[in-house]
Coordinates of N, CA and C in Angstrom, one line a residue:
X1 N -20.1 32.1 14.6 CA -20.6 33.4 14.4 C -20.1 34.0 13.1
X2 N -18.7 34.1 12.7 CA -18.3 34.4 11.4 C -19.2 33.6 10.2
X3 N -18.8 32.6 10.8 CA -20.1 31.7 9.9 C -21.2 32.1 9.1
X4 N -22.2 32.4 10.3 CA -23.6 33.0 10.1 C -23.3 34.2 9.6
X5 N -22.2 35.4 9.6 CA -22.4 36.9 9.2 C -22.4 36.8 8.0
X6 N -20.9 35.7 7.7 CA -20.6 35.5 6.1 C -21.6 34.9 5.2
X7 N -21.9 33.9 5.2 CA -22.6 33.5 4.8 C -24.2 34.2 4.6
X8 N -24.7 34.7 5.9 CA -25.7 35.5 5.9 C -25.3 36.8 4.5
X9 N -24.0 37.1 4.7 CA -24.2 38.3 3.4 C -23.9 38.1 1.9
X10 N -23.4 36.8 1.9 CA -23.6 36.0 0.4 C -24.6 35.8 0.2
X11 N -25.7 35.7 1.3 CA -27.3 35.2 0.1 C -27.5 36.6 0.2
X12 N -27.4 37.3 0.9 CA -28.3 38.5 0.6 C -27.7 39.2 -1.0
X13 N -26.8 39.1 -0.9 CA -26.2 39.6 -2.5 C -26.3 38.5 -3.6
X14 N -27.2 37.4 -3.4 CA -27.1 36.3 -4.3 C -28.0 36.6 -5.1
X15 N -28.4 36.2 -6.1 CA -29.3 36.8 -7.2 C -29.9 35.1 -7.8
X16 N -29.3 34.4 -7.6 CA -29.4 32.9 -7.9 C -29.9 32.1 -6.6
X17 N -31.5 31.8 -6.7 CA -32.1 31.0 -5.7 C -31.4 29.7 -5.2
X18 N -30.8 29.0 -6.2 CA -30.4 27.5 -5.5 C -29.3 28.1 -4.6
X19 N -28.2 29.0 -5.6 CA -27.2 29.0 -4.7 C -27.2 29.6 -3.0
X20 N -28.2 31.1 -3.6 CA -29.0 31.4 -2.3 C -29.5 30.6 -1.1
X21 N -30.2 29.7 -1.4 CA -30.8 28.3 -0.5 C -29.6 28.0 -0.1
X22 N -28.2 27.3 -0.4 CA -27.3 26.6 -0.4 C -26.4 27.6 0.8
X23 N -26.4 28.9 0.9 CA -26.3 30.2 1.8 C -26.6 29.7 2.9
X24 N -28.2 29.9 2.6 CA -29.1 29.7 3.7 C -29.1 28.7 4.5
X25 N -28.7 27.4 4.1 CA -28.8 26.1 4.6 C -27.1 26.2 5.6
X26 N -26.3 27.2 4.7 CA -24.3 27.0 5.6 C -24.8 27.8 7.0
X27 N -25.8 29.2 6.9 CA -25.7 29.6 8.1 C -26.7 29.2 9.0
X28 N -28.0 27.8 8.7 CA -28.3 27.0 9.5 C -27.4 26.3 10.4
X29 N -26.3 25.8 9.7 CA -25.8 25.2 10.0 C -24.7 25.7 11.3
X30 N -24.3 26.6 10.3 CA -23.4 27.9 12.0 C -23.7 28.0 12.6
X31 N -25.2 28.9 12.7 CA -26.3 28.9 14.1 C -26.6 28.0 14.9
X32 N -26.3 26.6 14.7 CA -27.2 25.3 15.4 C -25.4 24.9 16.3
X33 N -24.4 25.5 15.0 CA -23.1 24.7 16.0 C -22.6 26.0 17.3
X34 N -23.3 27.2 16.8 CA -23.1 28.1 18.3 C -24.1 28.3 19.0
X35 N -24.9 28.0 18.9 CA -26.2 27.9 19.7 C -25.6 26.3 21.0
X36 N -25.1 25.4 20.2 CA -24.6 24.3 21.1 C -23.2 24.8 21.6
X37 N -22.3 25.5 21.3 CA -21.5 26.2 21.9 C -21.8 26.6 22.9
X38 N -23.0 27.8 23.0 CA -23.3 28.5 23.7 C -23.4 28.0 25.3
X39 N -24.8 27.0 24.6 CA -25.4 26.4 25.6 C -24.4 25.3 26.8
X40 N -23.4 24.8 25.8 CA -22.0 23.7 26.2 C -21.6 24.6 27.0
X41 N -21.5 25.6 26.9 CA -20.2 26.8 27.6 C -21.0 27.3 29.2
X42 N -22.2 28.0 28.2 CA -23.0 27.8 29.5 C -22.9 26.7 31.0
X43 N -23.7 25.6 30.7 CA -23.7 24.5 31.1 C -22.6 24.4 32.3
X44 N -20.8 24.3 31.0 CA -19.9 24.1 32.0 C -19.7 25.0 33.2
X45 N -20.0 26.2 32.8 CA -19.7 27.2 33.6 C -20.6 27.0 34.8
X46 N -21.6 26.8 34.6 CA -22.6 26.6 36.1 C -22.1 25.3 36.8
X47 N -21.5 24.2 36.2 CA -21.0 23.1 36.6 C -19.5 23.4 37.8
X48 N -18.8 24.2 37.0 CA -17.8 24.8 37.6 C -17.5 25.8 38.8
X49 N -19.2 26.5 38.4 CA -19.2 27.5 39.1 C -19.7 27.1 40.6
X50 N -20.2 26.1 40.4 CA -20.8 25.4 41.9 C -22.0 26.0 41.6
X51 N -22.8 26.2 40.9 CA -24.4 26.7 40.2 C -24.9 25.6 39.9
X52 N -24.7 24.4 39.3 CA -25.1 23.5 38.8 C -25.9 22.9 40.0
X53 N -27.0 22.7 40.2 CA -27.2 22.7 41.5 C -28.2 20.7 41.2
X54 N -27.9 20.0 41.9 CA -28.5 18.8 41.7 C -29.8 18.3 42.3
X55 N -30.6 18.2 41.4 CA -32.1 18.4 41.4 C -32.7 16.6 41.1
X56 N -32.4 15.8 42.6 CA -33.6 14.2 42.6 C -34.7 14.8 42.5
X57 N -35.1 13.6 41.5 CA -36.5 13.0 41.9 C -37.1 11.9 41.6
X58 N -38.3 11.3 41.8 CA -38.2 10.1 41.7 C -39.0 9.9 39.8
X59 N -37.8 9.0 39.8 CA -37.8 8.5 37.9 C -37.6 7.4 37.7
X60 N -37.8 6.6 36.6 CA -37.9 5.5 36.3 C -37.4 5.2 35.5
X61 N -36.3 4.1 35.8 CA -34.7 3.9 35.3 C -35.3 3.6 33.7
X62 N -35.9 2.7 33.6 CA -36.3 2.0 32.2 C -36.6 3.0 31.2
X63 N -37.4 3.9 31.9 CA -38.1 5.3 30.9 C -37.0 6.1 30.4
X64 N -36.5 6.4 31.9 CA -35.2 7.5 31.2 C -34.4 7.4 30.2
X65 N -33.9 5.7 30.4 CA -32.8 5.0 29.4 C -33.9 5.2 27.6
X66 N -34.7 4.8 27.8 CA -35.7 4.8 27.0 C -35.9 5.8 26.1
X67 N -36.2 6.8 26.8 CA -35.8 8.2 25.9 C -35.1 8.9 25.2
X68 N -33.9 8.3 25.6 CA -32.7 8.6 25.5 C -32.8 8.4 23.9
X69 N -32.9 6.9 24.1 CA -32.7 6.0 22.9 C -33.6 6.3 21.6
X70 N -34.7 6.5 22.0 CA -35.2 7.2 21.2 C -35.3 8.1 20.1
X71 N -34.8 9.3 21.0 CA -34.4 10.4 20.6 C -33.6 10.7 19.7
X72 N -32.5 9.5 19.5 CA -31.3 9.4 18.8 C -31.1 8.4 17.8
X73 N -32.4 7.3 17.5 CA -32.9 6.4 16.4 C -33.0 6.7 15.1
X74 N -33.5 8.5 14.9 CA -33.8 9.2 13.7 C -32.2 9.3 13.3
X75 N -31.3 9.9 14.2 CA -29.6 10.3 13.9 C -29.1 9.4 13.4
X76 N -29.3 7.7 14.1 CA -28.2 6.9 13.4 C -29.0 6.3 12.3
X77 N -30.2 6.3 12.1 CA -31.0 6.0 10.9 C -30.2 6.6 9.5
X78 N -30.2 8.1 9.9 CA -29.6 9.2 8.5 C -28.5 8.1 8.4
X79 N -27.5 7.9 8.6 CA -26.1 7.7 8.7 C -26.5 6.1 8.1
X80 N -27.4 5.4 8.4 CA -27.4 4.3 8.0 C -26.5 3.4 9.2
X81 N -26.1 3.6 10.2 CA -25.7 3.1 11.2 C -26.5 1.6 12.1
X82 N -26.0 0.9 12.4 CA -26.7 -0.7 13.0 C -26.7 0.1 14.5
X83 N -27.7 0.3 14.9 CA -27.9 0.8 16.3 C -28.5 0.1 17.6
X84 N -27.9 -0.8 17.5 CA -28.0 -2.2 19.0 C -28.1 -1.3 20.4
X85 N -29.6 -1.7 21.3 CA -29.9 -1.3 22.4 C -30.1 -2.3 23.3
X86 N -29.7 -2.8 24.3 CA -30.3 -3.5 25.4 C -30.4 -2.8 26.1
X87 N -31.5 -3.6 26.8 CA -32.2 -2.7 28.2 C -32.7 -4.6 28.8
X88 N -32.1 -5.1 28.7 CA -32.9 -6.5 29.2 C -32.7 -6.3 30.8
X89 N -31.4 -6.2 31.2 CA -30.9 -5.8 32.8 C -31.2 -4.7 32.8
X90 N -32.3 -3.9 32.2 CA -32.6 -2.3 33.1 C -34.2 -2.7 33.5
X91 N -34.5 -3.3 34.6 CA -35.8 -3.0 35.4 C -36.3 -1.9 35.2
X92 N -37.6 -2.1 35.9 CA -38.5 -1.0 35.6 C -38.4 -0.1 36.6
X93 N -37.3 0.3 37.2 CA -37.4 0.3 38.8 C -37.6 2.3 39.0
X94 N -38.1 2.6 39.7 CA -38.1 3.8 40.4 C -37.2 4.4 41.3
X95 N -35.9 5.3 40.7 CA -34.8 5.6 41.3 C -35.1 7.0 41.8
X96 N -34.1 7.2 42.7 CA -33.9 8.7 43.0 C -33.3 9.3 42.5
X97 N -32.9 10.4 41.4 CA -31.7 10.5 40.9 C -32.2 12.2 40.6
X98 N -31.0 12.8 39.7 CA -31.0 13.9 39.1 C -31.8 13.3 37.5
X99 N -32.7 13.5 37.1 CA -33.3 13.1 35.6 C -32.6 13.7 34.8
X100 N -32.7 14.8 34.6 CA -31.9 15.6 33.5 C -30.2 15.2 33.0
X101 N -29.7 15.0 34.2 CA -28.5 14.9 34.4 C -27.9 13.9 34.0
X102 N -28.8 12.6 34.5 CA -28.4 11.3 34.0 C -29.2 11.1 32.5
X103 N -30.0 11.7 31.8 CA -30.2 11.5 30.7 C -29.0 12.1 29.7
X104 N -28.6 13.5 30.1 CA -27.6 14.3 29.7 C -26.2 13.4 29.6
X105 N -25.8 12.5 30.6 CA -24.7 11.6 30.1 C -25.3 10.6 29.1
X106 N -26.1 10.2 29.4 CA -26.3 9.5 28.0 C -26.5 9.9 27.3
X107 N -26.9 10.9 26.8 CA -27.3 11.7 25.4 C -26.0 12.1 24.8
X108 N -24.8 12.9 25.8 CA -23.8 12.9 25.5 C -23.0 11.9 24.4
X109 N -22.6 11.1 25.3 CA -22.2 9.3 25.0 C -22.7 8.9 23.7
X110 N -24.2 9.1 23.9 CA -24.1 8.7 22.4 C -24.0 9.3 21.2
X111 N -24.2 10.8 21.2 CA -24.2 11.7 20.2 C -22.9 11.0 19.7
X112 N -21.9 11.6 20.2 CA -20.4 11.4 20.2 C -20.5 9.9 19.1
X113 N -20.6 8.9 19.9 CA -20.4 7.6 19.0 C -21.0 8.1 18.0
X114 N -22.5 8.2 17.9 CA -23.2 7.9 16.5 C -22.3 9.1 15.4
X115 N -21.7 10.1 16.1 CA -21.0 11.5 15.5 C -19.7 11.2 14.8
X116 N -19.2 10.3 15.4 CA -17.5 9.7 14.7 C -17.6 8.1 14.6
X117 N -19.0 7.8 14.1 CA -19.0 6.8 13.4 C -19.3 6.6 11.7
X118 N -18.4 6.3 11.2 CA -19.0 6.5 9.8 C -20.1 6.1 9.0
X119 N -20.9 6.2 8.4 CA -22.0 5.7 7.6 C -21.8 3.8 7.6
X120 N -22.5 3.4 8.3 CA -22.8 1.7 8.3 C -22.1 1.1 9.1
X121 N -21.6 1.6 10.0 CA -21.1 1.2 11.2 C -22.1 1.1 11.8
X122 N -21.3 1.0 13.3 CA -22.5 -0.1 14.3 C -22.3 1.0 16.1
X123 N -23.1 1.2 16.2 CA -23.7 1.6 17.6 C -24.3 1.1 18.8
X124 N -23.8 0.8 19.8 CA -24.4 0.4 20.8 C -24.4 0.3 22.4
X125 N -25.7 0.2 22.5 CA -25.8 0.9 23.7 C -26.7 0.1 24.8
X126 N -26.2 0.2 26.3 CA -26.8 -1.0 27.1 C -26.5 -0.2 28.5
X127 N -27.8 -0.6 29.2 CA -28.2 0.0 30.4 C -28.4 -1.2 31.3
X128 N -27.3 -1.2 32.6 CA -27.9 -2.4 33.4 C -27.6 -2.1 34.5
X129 N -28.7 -2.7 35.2 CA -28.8 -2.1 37.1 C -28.3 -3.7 37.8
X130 N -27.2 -3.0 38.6 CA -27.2 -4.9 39.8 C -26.9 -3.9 41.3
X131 N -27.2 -4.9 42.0 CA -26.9 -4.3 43.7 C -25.3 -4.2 44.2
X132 N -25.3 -3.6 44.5 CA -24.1 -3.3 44.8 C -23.6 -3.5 45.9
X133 N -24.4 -3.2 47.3 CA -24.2 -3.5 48.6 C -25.1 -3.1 49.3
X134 N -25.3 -3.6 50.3 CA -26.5 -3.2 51.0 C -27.0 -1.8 51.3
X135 N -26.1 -0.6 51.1 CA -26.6 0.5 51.2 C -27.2 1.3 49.9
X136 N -27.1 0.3 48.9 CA -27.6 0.8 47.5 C -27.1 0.0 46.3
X137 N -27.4 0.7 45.0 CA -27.4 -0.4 43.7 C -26.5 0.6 42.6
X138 N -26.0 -0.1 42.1 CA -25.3 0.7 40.6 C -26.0 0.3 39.4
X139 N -25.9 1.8 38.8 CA -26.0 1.6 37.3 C -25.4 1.6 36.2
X140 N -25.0 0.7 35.6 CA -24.0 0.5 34.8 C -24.5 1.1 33.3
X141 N -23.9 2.4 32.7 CA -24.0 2.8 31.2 C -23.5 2.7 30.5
X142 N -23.3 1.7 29.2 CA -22.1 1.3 28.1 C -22.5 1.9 26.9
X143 N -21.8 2.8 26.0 CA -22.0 2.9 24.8 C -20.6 2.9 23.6
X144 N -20.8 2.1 23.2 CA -20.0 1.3 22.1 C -19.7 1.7 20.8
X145 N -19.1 1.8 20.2 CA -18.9 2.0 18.8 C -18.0 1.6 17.5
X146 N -17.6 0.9 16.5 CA -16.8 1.1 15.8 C -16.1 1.9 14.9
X147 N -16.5 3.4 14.9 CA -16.1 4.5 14.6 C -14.1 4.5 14.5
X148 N -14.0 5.8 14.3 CA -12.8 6.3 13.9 C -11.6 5.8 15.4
X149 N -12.2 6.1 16.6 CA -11.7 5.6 17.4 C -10.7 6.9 18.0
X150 N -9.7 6.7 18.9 CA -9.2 7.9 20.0 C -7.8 7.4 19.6
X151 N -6.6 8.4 19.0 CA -5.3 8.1 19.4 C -4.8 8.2 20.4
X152 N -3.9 6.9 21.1 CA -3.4 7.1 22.3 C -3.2 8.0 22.8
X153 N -2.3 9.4 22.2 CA -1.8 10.0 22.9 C -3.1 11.3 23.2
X154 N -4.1 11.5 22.8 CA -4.9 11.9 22.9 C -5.6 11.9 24.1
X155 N -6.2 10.3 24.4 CA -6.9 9.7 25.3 C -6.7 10.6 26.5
X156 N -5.6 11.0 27.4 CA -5.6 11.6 28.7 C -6.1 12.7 28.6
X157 N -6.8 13.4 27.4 CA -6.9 14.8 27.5 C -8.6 15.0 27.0
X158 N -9.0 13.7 26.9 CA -10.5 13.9 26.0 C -11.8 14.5 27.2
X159 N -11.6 14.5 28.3 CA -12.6 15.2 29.3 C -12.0 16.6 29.4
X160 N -10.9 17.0 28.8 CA -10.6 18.4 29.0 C -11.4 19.7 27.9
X161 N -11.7 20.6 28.6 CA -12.5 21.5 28.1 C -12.2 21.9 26.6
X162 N -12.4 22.3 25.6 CA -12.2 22.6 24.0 C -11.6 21.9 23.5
X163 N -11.8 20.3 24.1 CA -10.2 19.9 23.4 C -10.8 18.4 22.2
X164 N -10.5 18.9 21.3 CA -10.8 18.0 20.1 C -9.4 17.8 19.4
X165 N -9.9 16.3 18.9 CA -8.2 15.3 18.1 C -8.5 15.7 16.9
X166 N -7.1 16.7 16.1 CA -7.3 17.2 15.3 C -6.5 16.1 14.0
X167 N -7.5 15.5 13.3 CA -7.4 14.3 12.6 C -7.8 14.5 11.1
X168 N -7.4 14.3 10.3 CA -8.3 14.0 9.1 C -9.1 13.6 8.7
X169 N -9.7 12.5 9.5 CA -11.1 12.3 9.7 C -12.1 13.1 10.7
X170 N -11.5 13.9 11.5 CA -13.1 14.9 12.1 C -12.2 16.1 11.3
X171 N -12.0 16.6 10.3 CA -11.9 17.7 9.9 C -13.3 18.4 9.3
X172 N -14.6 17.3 9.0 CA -15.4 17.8 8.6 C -16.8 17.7 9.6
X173 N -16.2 17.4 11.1 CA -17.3 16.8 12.3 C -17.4 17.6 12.7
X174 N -18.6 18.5 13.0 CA -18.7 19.8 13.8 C -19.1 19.7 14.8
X175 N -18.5 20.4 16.1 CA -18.2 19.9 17.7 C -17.9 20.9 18.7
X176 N -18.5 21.3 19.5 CA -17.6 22.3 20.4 C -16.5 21.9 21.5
X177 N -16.4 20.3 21.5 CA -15.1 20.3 22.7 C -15.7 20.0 23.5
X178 N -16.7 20.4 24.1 CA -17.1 20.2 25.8 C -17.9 19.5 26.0
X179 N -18.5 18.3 25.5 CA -19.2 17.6 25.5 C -19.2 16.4 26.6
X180 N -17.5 15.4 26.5 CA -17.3 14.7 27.5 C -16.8 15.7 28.8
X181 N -16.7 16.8 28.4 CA -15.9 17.7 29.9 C -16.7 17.6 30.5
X182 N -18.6 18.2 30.0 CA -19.5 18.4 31.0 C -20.0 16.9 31.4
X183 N -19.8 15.9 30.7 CA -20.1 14.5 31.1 C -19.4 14.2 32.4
X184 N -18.0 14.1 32.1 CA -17.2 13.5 33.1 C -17.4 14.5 34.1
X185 N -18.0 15.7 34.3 CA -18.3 16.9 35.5 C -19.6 16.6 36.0
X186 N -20.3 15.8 35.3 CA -21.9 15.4 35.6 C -21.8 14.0 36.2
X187 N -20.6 13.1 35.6 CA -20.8 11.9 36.5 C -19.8 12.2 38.0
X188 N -19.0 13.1 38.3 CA -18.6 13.4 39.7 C -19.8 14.1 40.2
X189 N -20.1 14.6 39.6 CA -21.9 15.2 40.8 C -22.4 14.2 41.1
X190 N -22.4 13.0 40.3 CA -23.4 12.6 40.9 C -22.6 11.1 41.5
X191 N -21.2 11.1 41.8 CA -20.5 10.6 42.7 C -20.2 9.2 42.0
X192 N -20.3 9.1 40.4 CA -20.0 8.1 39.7 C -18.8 8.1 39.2
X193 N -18.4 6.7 38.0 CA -17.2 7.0 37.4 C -17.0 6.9 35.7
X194 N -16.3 7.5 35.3 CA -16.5 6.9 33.7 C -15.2 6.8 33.6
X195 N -15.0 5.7 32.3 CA -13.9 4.7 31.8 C -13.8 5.0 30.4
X196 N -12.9 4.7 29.8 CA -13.0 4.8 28.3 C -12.2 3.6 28.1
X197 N -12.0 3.2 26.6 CA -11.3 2.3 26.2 C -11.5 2.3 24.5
X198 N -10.2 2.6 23.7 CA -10.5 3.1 22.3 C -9.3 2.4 21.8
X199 N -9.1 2.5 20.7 CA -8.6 2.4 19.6 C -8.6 3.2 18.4
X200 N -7.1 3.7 18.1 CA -7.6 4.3 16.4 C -8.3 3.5 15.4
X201 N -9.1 3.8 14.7 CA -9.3 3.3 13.7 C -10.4 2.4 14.1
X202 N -10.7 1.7 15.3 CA -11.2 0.6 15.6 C -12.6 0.8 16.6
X203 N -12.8 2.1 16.7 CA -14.0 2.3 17.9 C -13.6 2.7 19.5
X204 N -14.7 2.8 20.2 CA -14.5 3.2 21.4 C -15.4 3.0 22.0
X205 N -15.3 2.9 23.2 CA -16.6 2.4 24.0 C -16.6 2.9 25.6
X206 N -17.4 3.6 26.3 CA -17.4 4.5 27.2 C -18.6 3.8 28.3
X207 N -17.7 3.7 29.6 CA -18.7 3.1 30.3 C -18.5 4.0 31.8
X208 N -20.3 4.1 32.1 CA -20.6 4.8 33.5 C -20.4 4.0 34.4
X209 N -20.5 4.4 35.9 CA -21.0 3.3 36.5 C -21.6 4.7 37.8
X210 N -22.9 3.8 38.0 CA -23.7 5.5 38.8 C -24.0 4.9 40.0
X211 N -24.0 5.3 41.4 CA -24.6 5.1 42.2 C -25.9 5.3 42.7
X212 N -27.0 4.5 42.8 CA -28.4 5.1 42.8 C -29.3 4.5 43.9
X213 N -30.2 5.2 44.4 CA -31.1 4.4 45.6 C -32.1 4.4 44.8
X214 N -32.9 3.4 45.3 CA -34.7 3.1 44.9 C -35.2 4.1 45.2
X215 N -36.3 4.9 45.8 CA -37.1 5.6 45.6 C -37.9 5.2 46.7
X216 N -38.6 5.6 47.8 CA -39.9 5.2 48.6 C -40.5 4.8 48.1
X217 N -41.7 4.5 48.7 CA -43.3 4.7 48.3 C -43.8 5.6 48.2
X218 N -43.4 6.6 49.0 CA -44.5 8.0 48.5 C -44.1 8.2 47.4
X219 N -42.4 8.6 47.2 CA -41.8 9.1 45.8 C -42.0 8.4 44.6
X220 N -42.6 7.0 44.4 CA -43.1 6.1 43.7 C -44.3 6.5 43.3
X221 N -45.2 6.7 44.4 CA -46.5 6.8 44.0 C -46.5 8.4 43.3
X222 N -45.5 9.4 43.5 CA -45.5 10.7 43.1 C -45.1 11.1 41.5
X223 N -44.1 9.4 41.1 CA -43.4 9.3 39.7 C -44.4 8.9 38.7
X224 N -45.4 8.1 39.4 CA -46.2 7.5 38.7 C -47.5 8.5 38.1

């Protein structure tokens, strides 16, 4: 918010267009990192508050994963990043799940990698379903990276609320903190687990593991 005021009152008193634009573009930039504040803060709060209320329906594992991926092809493009997807082990299958919710950990997951990975590094990401036991099947989410990586002593604290590793390499990564908090709060809703496994300097790689049922036939024919 200081951001946007300041800045907001340097172009207004600017008299020089580039530099003005140059204004204008700092307090784009403020607005978009508290607008994701906002909405982060939000979010957690309803997660915490027992608001967050968990909303199945029937969706299709392949699509969801799909979108995901998508969405986030243009981000590691900018960066010039190697952006590896499998989906070979993700069927086409029709789950029951929260949609939003399970797209939201993966969207998470990967922002994050593609975010503290540097220019021409490598990203990746893999979606795979196996059975698990006869009362239902897991879904396994991996996303990978060779980015800047997690200092040890850090590691126990990275699902805690505002809490970012203050490094000289994210000194110029803009972040609100809550990003794995509401992840790791979205995969206990939905009665899953997540793992990490990092290195400084060397990457990190973050893996779900979800519990999911198939879907009927009615709820099939209703996804479709």
């Amino acid at each position: 918010l200081n951001g946007v005021v300041g800045f907001t009152e340097l172009a207004l008193n600017e008299k020089d267009p580039e530099v003005k634009q140059g204004y204008i573009q700092k307090v784009k930039l403020s607005s978009t990192l508290l607008l994701d504040l906002v909405n982060d803060t939000l979010e957690l709060s309803r997660i915490e508050s027992g608001k967050s209320v968990y909303s199945p329906e029937a969706a299709g594992l392949r699509s969801m994963s799909e979108a995901v991926l998508t969405s986030l092809q243009p981000s590691a493009e900018i960066k010039s990043l190697t952006f590896v997807t499998d989906l070979t082990q993700c069927p086409d299958v029709i789950v029951w799940t929260d949609r939003l919710k399970f797209q939201k950990i993966f969207l998470n997951l990967l922002s994050n990698a593609i975010k503290y990975t540097p220019s021409g590094g490598r990203v990746e990401a893999c979606v795979r379903w196996d059975e698990k036991n006869h009362e239902g099947y897991t879904c396994h989410l991996s996303v990978k990276d060779n980015g800047i990586g997690i200092r040890r002593e850090f590691l126990p604290h990275i699902f805690e609320s505002f809490s970012q590793d203050q490094r000289p390499e994210t000194r110029n990564i803009q972040g609100t903190g809550l990003g794995l908090a509401i992840v790791k709060r979205i995969v206990t809703q939905l009665n899953g687990q997540i793992f990490v496994e990092s290195k400084e300097g060397e990457g990190s790689e973050f893996k779900v593991e979800l519990p999911l049922i198939l879907a009927d036939q009615d709820e099939k024919t209703r996804a479709e």
